[in-house]
Amino acid sequence: MATSLLQPSSSSSTMTFSSSSSSLFTGSSHAHALPTLSFVDNCRARILAPCSVKCDMSDSSNFPNGKPIIPVLNERTLPKFLESARAEKTVSRNSNRLKLFSGTANPVLSQEIARYMGLELGQISIKRFADGEIYVQLQESVRGCNVYLIQPTCPPANENLMELKIMIDACRRASAKNITAVIPYFGYARADRKTQGRESIAAKLVANLITKAGADRVLACDLHSGQSMGYFDIPVDHVHCQPVILDYLASKTISSSDLVVVSPDVGGVARARAFAKKLSDAPLAIVDKRRHGHNVAEVMNLIGDVKGKVAVMVDDMIDTAGTIAKGAALLHEEGAREVYACCTHAVFSPPAIERLSSGLFQEVIITNTIPVTEKNYFPQLTILTVANLLGETIWRIHDDSSVSSIFQ
C-alpha cells in the first residue's frame, strides 16, 4: 500500500493550509461476506492506533518515522449502509463556485474531505499574535462562491470557536455568496438546557455567535441533543456518523444472537435503539446512573440481560470516560463476555485514557471528528474516518439535493 504523510506547513507564528489534487493515501478495498449478521462489510477508511491487535483487518497501518498513517481508499466510497441511497440519485459534482477552507483544529480531516470531493483546499493564512489574538486572511478570491469552512470546536474550544467566527467574518467581508460552517464536533452542545437555577444555556449562545458572525448554514455531526438544531436561526444539516461505525462492526465475526447494544445512560436510549435496529435488531440494555456533579457519574443498576453476550456500548461522545468505564465494569459484573465502546466524538479529557486502556474494553471505536494526539493512543483504540460522509453531504448541499435521503 503506497502511502504518504500529510501535514500542514507551519511556522512559529503562522499556519497556512494548502493542498494538491493528488491523493493523500492509497489502499485497497475488500468486501467480506458475514453469514452471522444481516449485512455485509464494505471498503472503508480508518486509522488504527499503534500496536493495535484488536482489529482483524486485511490491510494494516504503517507508522514511518513514528507518525501514524491514515489509510484512505482509492475509491470514493461511502459506508455500505449508505450506498443504496447514493445510487438512487446522482448528485452533480460541479465544483464551480465551491470553495473549501480548513481551520487549524483538524486539518487532516479537512484534507481527507477535499480528497473525497476531488478538490483542493483553499489558501488561507491563520496567525496567532503574541498576545493571543487571531488573524485570518483568505489568500484567494471567494466573491460569489459557496464557501465551506471546516472547523470543529474541539479543545481548546474557545480558541477554535473564535477562529471559526473570524474565518466566517473574513469570508463575509470578501463577498462570499453563501457560508457554511462545517462543524464535525460542536462544543458547548452539552449546555443545552438549564438543570438548576441561574445557569446559562451556552449552546444557544454559541449558536447565536456563529449566526451573527455571518454563517448561512451549519453542517454538524451527531449533536449531543436534537434540540440544539433549534438554537440556530439558520438551516442546520445534522449528519449521523453511525453508518461508519456500523460498517466497521460488520467486519467482526460476531454472531447476531450474541450481540446486545447498551446505552450508558437513560438519555441515550433512542440513539442505542436506532443502533441496535441496524445490528440485526439486537436486544437493548440500559445502564441506570445517578450523576452527582459535572464529569462525575455513579452506576446504580442495569436494565436488560448481558450474561454471556458481546456488549456494544454506544454514546455520542467520550469525555472523561467515567460514565462508560463504570458502565463497562457493571457489564462485566453482570456476565458480559466482551465489551466494545463506540462513540463519534473522542474528547478524551484526563483521565479518559487510563480508564479506557484499563482492560475493561475489547475495543474502543471512535471517529476522527476530533483529532487524537499520538500520546492518547492505546492498543484497544480504533479510529474511523468520517471524511467521505461529510464530503458527500457537502456535495448534496451544494447541489441542493436531499441530505436526509443519505440515511434512509
Tab-separated table of C-alpha atoms in Angstrom:
chain	number	residue	atom	x	y	z
A	1	MET	CA	0.000	0.000	0.000
A	2	ALA	CA	1.562	3.213	-1.166
A	3	THR	CA	1.215	5.898	1.458
A	4	SER	CA	2.313	9.415	2.180
A	5	LEU	CA	2.079	11.529	5.291
A	6	LEU	CA	0.213	14.797	5.089
A	7	GLN	CA	0.783	17.639	7.485
A	8	PRO	CA	0.043	21.374	7.214
A	9	SER	CA	3.029	23.608	6.694
A	10	SER	CA	3.617	25.889	9.630
A	11	SER	CA	5.961	28.444	11.148
A	12	SER	CA	6.280	29.796	14.638
A	13	SER	CA	3.605	32.445	14.162
A	14	THR	CA	1.734	31.449	11.014
A	15	MET	CA	-0.107	28.375	9.856
A	16	THR	CA	-1.014	28.254	6.171
A	17	PHE	CA	-3.068	25.462	4.674
A	18	SER	CA	-2.778	24.243	1.131
A	19	SER	CA	-3.476	21.011	-0.711
A	20	SER	CA	-2.849	19.343	-4.014
A	21	SER	CA	-5.128	17.284	-6.210
A	22	SER	CA	-3.074	14.146	-5.666
A	23	SER	CA	-4.404	11.523	-3.289
A	24	LEU	CA	-3.281	11.596	0.303
A	25	PHE	CA	-3.041	7.902	0.841
A	26	THR	CA	-3.860	4.838	-1.174
A	27	GLY	CA	-5.159	1.444	-0.204
A	28	SER	CA	-7.122	-1.484	-1.489
A	29	SER	CA	-10.777	-2.245	-0.925
A	30	HIS	CA	-12.132	-5.532	0.353
A	31	ALA	CA	-15.587	-6.999	0.786
A	32	HIS	CA	-16.357	-9.678	3.347
A	33	ALA	CA	-19.460	-11.846	3.458
A	34	LEU	CA	-20.685	-12.241	7.016
A	35	PRO	CA	-23.164	-15.087	7.471
A	36	THR	CA	-23.618	-14.225	11.126
A	37	LEU	CA	-25.034	-10.736	10.526
A	38	SER	CA	-27.737	-9.462	8.223
A	39	PHE	CA	-25.443	-7.107	6.366
A	40	VAL	CA	-22.064	-7.203	4.679
A	41	ASP	CA	-18.962	-5.129	5.082
A	42	ASN	CA	-17.771	-2.640	2.516
A	43	CYS	CA	-14.478	-0.917	1.844
A	44	ARG	CA	-13.844	1.720	4.457
A	45	ALA	CA	-11.242	4.250	5.524
A	46	ARG	CA	-9.917	4.143	9.034
A	47	ILE	CA	-6.960	4.744	11.317
A	48	LEU	CA	-5.661	2.181	13.770
A	49	ALA	CA	-3.808	3.089	16.932
A	50	PRO	CA	-0.185	1.973	17.109
A	51	CYS	CA	0.336	-1.647	18.201
A	52	SER	CA	-3.382	-2.322	17.844
A	53	VAL	CA	-4.103	-6.016	17.998
A	54	LYS	CA	-7.865	-5.959	18.381
A	55	CYS	CA	-8.877	-5.256	14.788
A	56	ASP	CA	-8.766	-8.106	12.350
A	57	MET	CA	-8.408	-6.051	9.184
A	58	SER	CA	-6.994	-7.205	5.879
A	59	ASP	CA	-4.634	-4.263	5.498
A	60	SER	CA	-2.538	-2.830	8.300
A	61	SER	CA	-1.419	0.679	9.122
A	62	ASN	CA	2.214	1.670	8.940
A	63	PHE	CA	3.990	4.133	11.171
A	64	PRO	CA	7.061	5.501	9.399
A	65	ASN	CA	9.172	7.858	11.484
A	66	GLY	CA	6.844	7.296	14.436
A	67	LYS	CA	3.956	9.124	12.727
A	68	PRO	CA	0.552	7.499	12.266
A	69	ILE	CA	-0.683	6.958	8.726
A	70	ILE	CA	-4.294	7.477	7.729
A	71	PRO	CA	-5.170	4.968	5.003
A	72	VAL	CA	-7.793	6.358	2.631
A	73	LEU	CA	-9.235	4.184	-0.087
A	74	ASN	CA	-8.655	4.996	-3.750
A	75	GLU	CA	-12.357	4.576	-4.446
A	76	ARG	CA	-14.623	7.364	-3.266
A	77	THR	CA	-16.869	5.085	-1.291
A	78	LEU	CA	-19.468	5.518	1.405
A	79	PRO	CA	-20.352	3.049	4.148
A	80	LYS	CA	-22.354	0.095	2.869
A	81	PHE	CA	-25.416	1.296	4.744
A	82	LEU	CA	-25.499	4.478	2.637
A	83	GLU	CA	-24.624	3.194	-0.821
A	84	SER	CA	-28.170	2.380	-1.916
A	85	ALA	CA	-29.359	5.884	-1.052
A	86	ARG	CA	-26.497	7.396	-3.020
A	87	ALA	CA	-27.248	5.230	-6.060
A	88	GLU	CA	-30.871	6.331	-6.170
A	89	LYS	CA	-29.953	9.898	-7.028
A	90	THR	CA	-26.916	11.031	-8.908
A	91	VAL	CA	-25.556	14.197	-7.325
A	92	SER	CA	-23.930	16.788	-9.538
A	93	ARG	CA	-20.201	17.099	-8.878
A	94	ASN	CA	-19.902	20.572	-10.393
A	95	SER	CA	-17.238	22.283	-8.291
A	96	ASN	CA	-17.788	25.644	-9.948
A	97	ARG	CA	-18.077	28.324	-7.267
A	98	LEU	CA	-17.387	25.840	-4.449
A	99	LYS	CA	-14.565	26.574	-2.024
A	100	LEU	CA	-13.290	24.525	0.914
A	101	PHE	CA	-11.215	26.076	3.690
A	102	SER	CA	-9.753	24.462	6.787
A	103	GLY	CA	-9.162	25.922	10.205
A	104	THR	CA	-6.341	24.753	12.446
A	105	ALA	CA	-8.456	22.431	14.613
A	106	ASN	CA	-8.473	19.329	12.380
A	107	PRO	CA	-6.512	19.890	9.139
A	108	VAL	CA	-6.089	16.159	8.417
A	109	LEU	CA	-9.859	15.598	8.294
A	110	SER	CA	-10.199	18.643	6.042
A	111	GLN	CA	-7.638	17.201	3.637
A	112	GLU	CA	-9.485	13.873	3.576
A	113	ILE	CA	-12.769	15.626	2.780
A	114	ALA	CA	-11.101	17.565	-0.044
A	115	ARG	CA	-9.625	14.361	-1.413
A	116	TYR	CA	-13.002	12.610	-1.446
A	117	MET	CA	-14.528	15.565	-3.275
A	118	GLY	CA	-11.623	15.783	-5.730
A	119	LEU	CA	-10.966	19.397	-4.778
A	120	GLU	CA	-8.102	21.440	-3.353
A	121	LEU	CA	-8.357	23.179	-0.034
A	122	GLY	CA	-8.441	26.947	-0.392
A	123	GLN	CA	-5.440	29.058	0.517
A	124	ILE	CA	-5.847	30.676	3.915
A	125	SER	CA	-3.412	32.202	6.390
A	126	ILE	CA	-4.172	31.908	10.103
A	127	LYS	CA	-1.872	33.596	12.619
A	128	ARG	CA	-1.654	33.895	16.379
A	129	PHE	CA	-0.255	37.189	17.594
A	130	ALA	CA	1.957	37.379	20.663
A	131	ASP	CA	-0.992	38.454	22.826
A	132	GLY	CA	-3.115	35.506	21.641
A	133	GLU	CA	-5.263	37.377	19.117
A	134	ILE	CA	-6.175	35.500	15.930
A	135	TYR	CA	-5.601	36.863	12.424
A	136	VAL	CA	-7.222	35.320	9.334
A	137	GLN	CA	-6.631	36.250	5.707
A	138	LEU	CA	-8.089	34.447	2.678
A	139	GLN	CA	-5.391	34.206	0.039
A	140	GLU	CA	-7.727	33.687	-2.894
A	141	SER	CA	-10.975	35.266	-4.083
A	142	VAL	CA	-14.280	33.898	-2.794
A	143	ARG	CA	-16.522	36.542	-4.337
A	144	GLY	CA	-19.806	34.936	-5.353
A	145	CYS	CA	-18.697	31.484	-4.132
A	146	ASN	CA	-20.306	28.916	-1.854
A	147	VAL	CA	-17.744	28.595	0.924
A	148	TYR	CA	-17.434	25.677	3.348
A	149	LEU	CA	-15.331	26.272	6.462
A	150	ILE	CA	-14.241	23.043	8.188
A	151	GLN	CA	-13.529	23.663	11.866
A	152	PRO	CA	-14.623	21.547	14.843
A	153	THR	CA	-14.872	23.482	18.093
A	154	CYS	CA	-12.939	20.821	19.994
A	155	PRO	CA	-10.410	21.548	22.770
A	156	PRO	CA	-9.208	24.231	23.078
A	157	ALA	CA	-12.882	25.013	22.484
A	158	ASN	CA	-12.761	28.781	22.937
A	159	GLU	CA	-9.720	29.181	20.652
A	160	ASN	CA	-11.243	27.086	17.877
A	161	LEU	CA	-14.656	28.701	18.195
A	162	MET	CA	-13.176	32.190	17.935
A	163	GLU	CA	-11.078	31.127	14.960
A	164	LEU	CA	-14.202	29.812	13.220
A	165	LYS	CA	-16.058	33.081	13.778
A	166	ILE	CA	-13.162	35.123	12.409
A	167	MET	CA	-12.967	32.841	9.350
A	168	ILE	CA	-16.703	33.368	8.781
A	169	ASP	CA	-16.292	37.131	9.124
A	170	ALA	CA	-13.385	37.138	6.653
A	171	CYS	CA	-15.496	35.265	4.074
A	172	ARG	CA	-18.479	37.534	4.594
A	173	ARG	CA	-16.357	40.645	4.091
A	174	ALA	CA	-14.829	39.041	0.983
A	175	SER	CA	-18.327	38.845	-0.589
A	176	ALA	CA	-18.837	35.076	-0.414
A	177	LYS	CA	-22.307	34.157	-1.673
A	178	ASN	CA	-23.034	31.503	0.967
A	179	ILE	CA	-21.009	30.475	4.018
A	180	THR	CA	-21.473	27.025	5.544
A	181	ALA	CA	-19.775	26.264	8.851
A	182	VAL	CA	-18.826	22.578	8.802
A	183	ILE	CA	-18.530	21.711	12.497
A	184	PRO	CA	-17.748	17.992	12.919
A	185	TYR	CA	-17.785	18.460	16.701
A	186	PHE	CA	-19.965	21.198	18.182
A	187	GLY	CA	-18.515	22.320	21.501
A	188	TYR	CA	-20.825	23.522	24.274
A	189	ALA	CA	-23.524	21.169	22.956
A	190	ARG	CA	-23.961	19.638	26.416
A	191	ALA	CA	-25.017	23.005	27.845
A	192	ASP	CA	-28.340	22.746	26.018
A	193	ARG	CA	-30.734	23.334	28.928
A	194	LYS	CA	-30.931	24.599	32.488
A	195	THR	CA	-30.612	21.788	35.017
A	196	GLN	CA	-30.595	24.136	38.003
A	197	GLY	CA	-31.230	27.779	38.691
A	198	ARG	CA	-29.103	30.637	37.373
A	199	GLU	CA	-27.325	28.525	34.717
A	200	SER	CA	-26.589	29.676	31.196
A	201	ILE	CA	-27.658	27.789	28.071
A	202	ALA	CA	-24.292	28.081	26.351
A	203	ALA	CA	-25.327	26.008	23.311
A	204	LYS	CA	-27.846	28.690	22.357
A	205	LEU	CA	-25.294	31.440	22.953
A	206	VAL	CA	-22.713	29.748	20.708
A	207	ALA	CA	-25.361	29.220	18.026
A	208	ASN	CA	-26.149	32.940	18.134
A	209	LEU	CA	-22.454	33.845	17.889
A	210	ILE	CA	-21.926	31.680	14.801
A	211	THR	CA	-25.068	33.071	13.178
A	212	LYS	CA	-24.207	36.694	13.929
A	213	ALA	CA	-20.684	36.188	12.589
A	214	GLY	CA	-22.258	35.632	9.166
A	215	ALA	CA	-22.789	31.885	8.658
A	216	ASP	CA	-25.676	30.998	6.338
A	217	ARG	CA	-25.793	27.298	7.197
A	218	VAL	CA	-24.300	24.820	9.664
A	219	LEU	CA	-23.279	21.226	8.992
A	220	ALA	CA	-22.739	19.283	12.236
A	221	CYS	CA	-22.140	15.666	13.236
A	222	ASP	CA	-24.025	13.829	15.989
A	223	LEU	CA	-25.139	16.728	18.145
A	224	HIS	CA	-25.464	15.864	21.818
A	225	SER	CA	-29.190	16.518	21.650
A	226	GLY	CA	-31.514	17.125	18.740
A	227	GLN	CA	-32.943	20.338	20.157
A	228	SER	CA	-29.584	22.045	19.574
A	229	MET	CA	-30.563	22.371	15.917
A	230	GLY	CA	-33.395	24.648	17.005
A	231	TYR	CA	-30.968	27.032	18.671
A	232	PHE	CA	-29.776	28.197	15.250
A	233	ASP	CA	-31.823	30.694	13.266
A	234	ILE	CA	-30.221	29.346	10.070
A	235	PRO	CA	-30.552	25.921	8.401
A	236	VAL	CA	-28.716	23.062	10.129
A	237	ASP	CA	-27.804	19.798	8.396
A	238	HIS	CA	-27.338	17.115	11.037
A	239	VAL	CA	-25.145	14.194	9.919
A	240	HIS	CA	-25.234	10.886	11.777
A	241	CYS	CA	-21.929	9.003	11.886
A	242	GLN	CA	-23.458	5.691	12.978
A	243	PRO	CA	-23.183	4.150	9.465
A	244	VAL	CA	-19.386	4.485	9.596
A	245	ILE	CA	-19.203	2.582	12.898
A	246	LEU	CA	-21.808	0.047	11.779
A	247	ASP	CA	-19.828	-0.628	8.638
A	248	TYR	CA	-16.762	-1.405	10.736
A	249	LEU	CA	-18.658	-3.609	13.166
A	250	ALA	CA	-19.884	-5.586	10.160
A	251	SER	CA	-16.322	-6.834	9.729
A	252	LYS	CA	-16.455	-8.510	13.139
A	253	THR	CA	-17.262	-12.212	13.112
A	254	ILE	CA	-19.789	-11.862	15.912
A	255	SER	CA	-22.995	-13.850	15.812
A	256	SER	CA	-26.066	-11.622	15.838
A	257	SER	CA	-27.527	-13.803	18.618
A	258	ASP	CA	-24.563	-12.878	20.837
A	259	LEU	CA	-24.910	-9.121	20.442
A	260	VAL	CA	-26.531	-6.728	22.869
A	261	VAL	CA	-26.426	-2.945	22.432
A	262	VAL	CA	-26.050	-0.987	25.660
A	263	SER	CA	-26.956	2.630	26.332
A	264	PRO	CA	-24.639	4.066	29.025
A	265	ASP	CA	-27.469	6.241	30.356
A	266	VAL	CA	-31.207	6.724	30.009
A	267	GLY	CA	-30.741	9.813	27.814
A	268	GLY	CA	-29.030	7.761	25.111
A	269	VAL	CA	-31.735	5.113	24.753
A	270	ALA	CA	-33.071	6.458	21.443
A	271	ARG	CA	-29.560	6.512	19.972
A	272	ALA	CA	-28.830	2.986	21.174
A	273	ARG	CA	-32.182	1.666	19.935
A	274	ALA	CA	-31.550	3.014	16.431
A	275	PHE	CA	-28.078	1.458	16.532
A	276	ALA	CA	-29.445	-1.911	17.679
A	277	LYS	CA	-32.019	-1.925	14.905
A	278	LYS	CA	-29.229	-1.751	12.335
A	279	LEU	CA	-27.325	-4.562	14.072
A	280	SER	CA	-29.827	-7.271	13.113
A	281	ASP	CA	-32.321	-5.791	15.581
A	282	ALA	CA	-30.091	-6.734	18.513
A	283	PRO	CA	-31.533	-6.614	22.054
A	284	LEU	CA	-31.097	-3.485	24.134
A	285	ALA	CA	-29.786	-2.936	27.663
A	286	ILE	CA	-29.664	0.292	29.661
A	287	VAL	CA	-27.265	1.414	32.375
A	288	ASP	CA	-29.070	3.439	35.020
A	289	LYS	CA	-26.823	6.001	36.662
A	290	ARG	CA	-27.014	8.845	39.120
A	291	ARG	CA	-24.852	11.890	38.428
A	292	HIS	CA	-23.639	13.833	41.451
A	293	GLY	CA	-21.750	16.542	39.590
A	294	HIS	CA	-20.181	17.549	36.282
A	295	ASN	CA	-17.922	14.781	34.894
A	296	VAL	CA	-18.823	12.589	37.884
A	297	ALA	CA	-21.104	9.584	37.409
A	298	GLU	CA	-22.159	6.663	39.564
A	299	VAL	CA	-23.630	3.491	38.082
A	300	MET	CA	-26.612	2.188	40.000
A	301	ASN	CA	-28.322	-0.563	38.027
A	302	LEU	CA	-28.543	-2.460	34.731
A	303	ILE	CA	-31.770	-2.925	32.825
A	304	GLY	CA	-31.555	-5.894	30.470
A	305	ASP	CA	-29.619	-9.151	30.127
A	306	VAL	CA	-25.972	-9.224	29.032
A	307	LYS	CA	-24.824	-12.543	30.503
A	308	GLY	CA	-22.552	-14.396	28.077
A	309	LYS	CA	-23.070	-11.751	25.370
A	310	VAL	CA	-20.909	-9.268	23.469
A	311	ALA	CA	-21.970	-5.849	24.726
A	312	VAL	CA	-21.633	-2.838	22.401
A	313	MET	CA	-21.861	0.432	24.324
A	314	VAL	CA	-22.977	3.366	22.173
A	315	ASP	CA	-22.664	7.065	23.026
A	316	ASP	CA	-22.229	10.325	21.145
A	317	MET	CA	-19.005	11.283	22.951
A	318	ILE	CA	-16.428	10.149	25.478
A	319	ASP	CA	-15.087	12.938	27.676
A	320	THR	CA	-13.502	11.730	30.904
A	321	ALA	CA	-14.846	8.191	30.233
A	322	GLY	CA	-16.284	7.968	33.751
A	323	THR	CA	-19.771	7.009	32.583
A	324	ILE	CA	-18.728	4.445	30.010
A	325	ALA	CA	-15.984	2.898	32.175
A	326	LYS	CA	-18.265	2.388	35.158
A	327	GLY	CA	-20.892	1.025	32.802
A	328	ALA	CA	-18.379	-1.435	31.353
A	329	ALA	CA	-17.386	-2.579	34.836
A	330	LEU	CA	-21.048	-3.229	35.617
A	331	LEU	CA	-21.477	-5.182	32.380
A	332	HIS	CA	-18.562	-7.436	33.293
A	333	GLU	CA	-20.048	-7.961	36.759
A	334	GLU	CA	-23.310	-8.989	35.082
A	335	GLY	CA	-21.505	-11.591	32.964
A	336	ALA	CA	-20.820	-9.874	29.639
A	337	ARG	CA	-18.239	-11.819	27.606
A	338	GLU	CA	-16.751	-8.800	25.831
A	339	VAL	CA	-17.438	-5.065	25.900
A	340	TYR	CA	-16.961	-2.713	22.939
A	341	ALA	CA	-17.234	1.071	23.277
A	342	CYS	CA	-18.431	3.094	20.275
A	343	CYS	CA	-18.706	6.859	20.053
A	344	THR	CA	-18.464	9.625	17.469
A	345	HIS	CA	-16.583	12.306	19.391
A	346	ALA	CA	-13.434	11.421	21.350
A	347	VAL	CA	-12.911	14.408	23.645
A	348	PHE	CA	-10.610	12.310	25.876
A	349	SER	CA	-10.166	14.661	28.829
A	350	PRO	CA	-7.953	13.243	31.589
A	351	PRO	CA	-8.193	10.597	32.967
A	352	ALA	CA	-10.039	9.106	29.968
A	353	ILE	CA	-7.027	7.261	28.533
A	354	GLU	CA	-6.259	5.485	31.797
A	355	ARG	CA	-9.872	4.370	32.132
A	356	LEU	CA	-10.255	3.211	28.535
A	357	SER	CA	-6.967	1.303	28.468
A	358	SER	CA	-7.509	-0.404	31.825
A	359	GLY	CA	-8.656	-3.683	30.250
A	360	LEU	CA	-12.418	-3.154	30.556
A	361	PHE	CA	-12.872	-2.864	26.777
A	362	GLN	CA	-12.120	-5.285	23.995
A	363	GLU	CA	-12.024	-2.317	21.636
A	364	VAL	CA	-12.778	1.411	21.733
A	365	ILE	CA	-14.148	2.570	18.361
A	366	ILE	CA	-14.292	6.298	17.629
A	367	THR	CA	-14.295	8.626	14.613
A	368	ASN	CA	-11.934	11.439	13.663
A	369	THR	CA	-14.336	14.356	14.163
A	370	ILE	CA	-11.821	15.374	16.847
A	371	PRO	CA	-8.103	14.791	16.185
A	372	VAL	CA	-6.494	12.304	18.570
A	373	THR	CA	-2.901	13.062	19.511
A	374	GLU	CA	-0.349	10.258	19.494
A	375	LYS	CA	0.090	10.449	23.254
A	376	ASN	CA	-3.566	9.415	23.595
A	377	TYR	CA	-3.171	6.258	21.508
A	378	PHE	CA	-3.589	2.916	23.247
A	379	PRO	CA	-3.772	-0.674	21.931
A	380	GLN	CA	-7.573	-1.021	22.038
A	381	LEU	CA	-8.208	2.187	20.094
A	382	THR	CA	-9.642	2.210	16.564
A	383	ILE	CA	-10.331	5.474	14.720
A	384	LEU	CA	-12.654	5.577	11.701
A	385	THR	CA	-12.765	8.475	9.276
A	386	VAL	CA	-15.965	10.391	8.515
A	387	ALA	CA	-14.411	12.317	5.624
A	388	ASN	CA	-16.341	10.529	2.876
A	389	LEU	CA	-19.623	11.007	4.714
A	390	LEU	CA	-19.013	14.732	5.188
A	391	GLY	CA	-17.736	15.136	1.632
A	392	GLU	CA	-20.871	13.524	0.218
A	393	THR	CA	-23.043	15.751	2.390
A	394	ILE	CA	-21.237	18.869	1.184
A	395	TRP	CA	-21.805	17.808	-2.422
A	396	ARG	CA	-25.519	17.377	-1.737
A	397	ILE	CA	-25.816	20.764	-0.055
A	398	HIS	CA	-24.005	22.409	-2.963
A	399	ASP	CA	-26.266	20.602	-5.456
A	400	ASP	CA	-29.431	21.454	-3.486
A	401	SER	CA	-30.077	17.729	-3.091
A	402	SER	CA	-31.563	15.902	-0.137
A	403	VAL	CA	-29.214	15.212	2.759
A	404	SER	CA	-31.617	13.137	4.852
A	405	SER	CA	-32.033	10.653	1.987
A	406	ILE	CA	-28.440	9.513	2.613
A	407	PHE	CA	-29.513	7.907	5.876
A	408	GLN	CA	-32.811	6.368	4.742
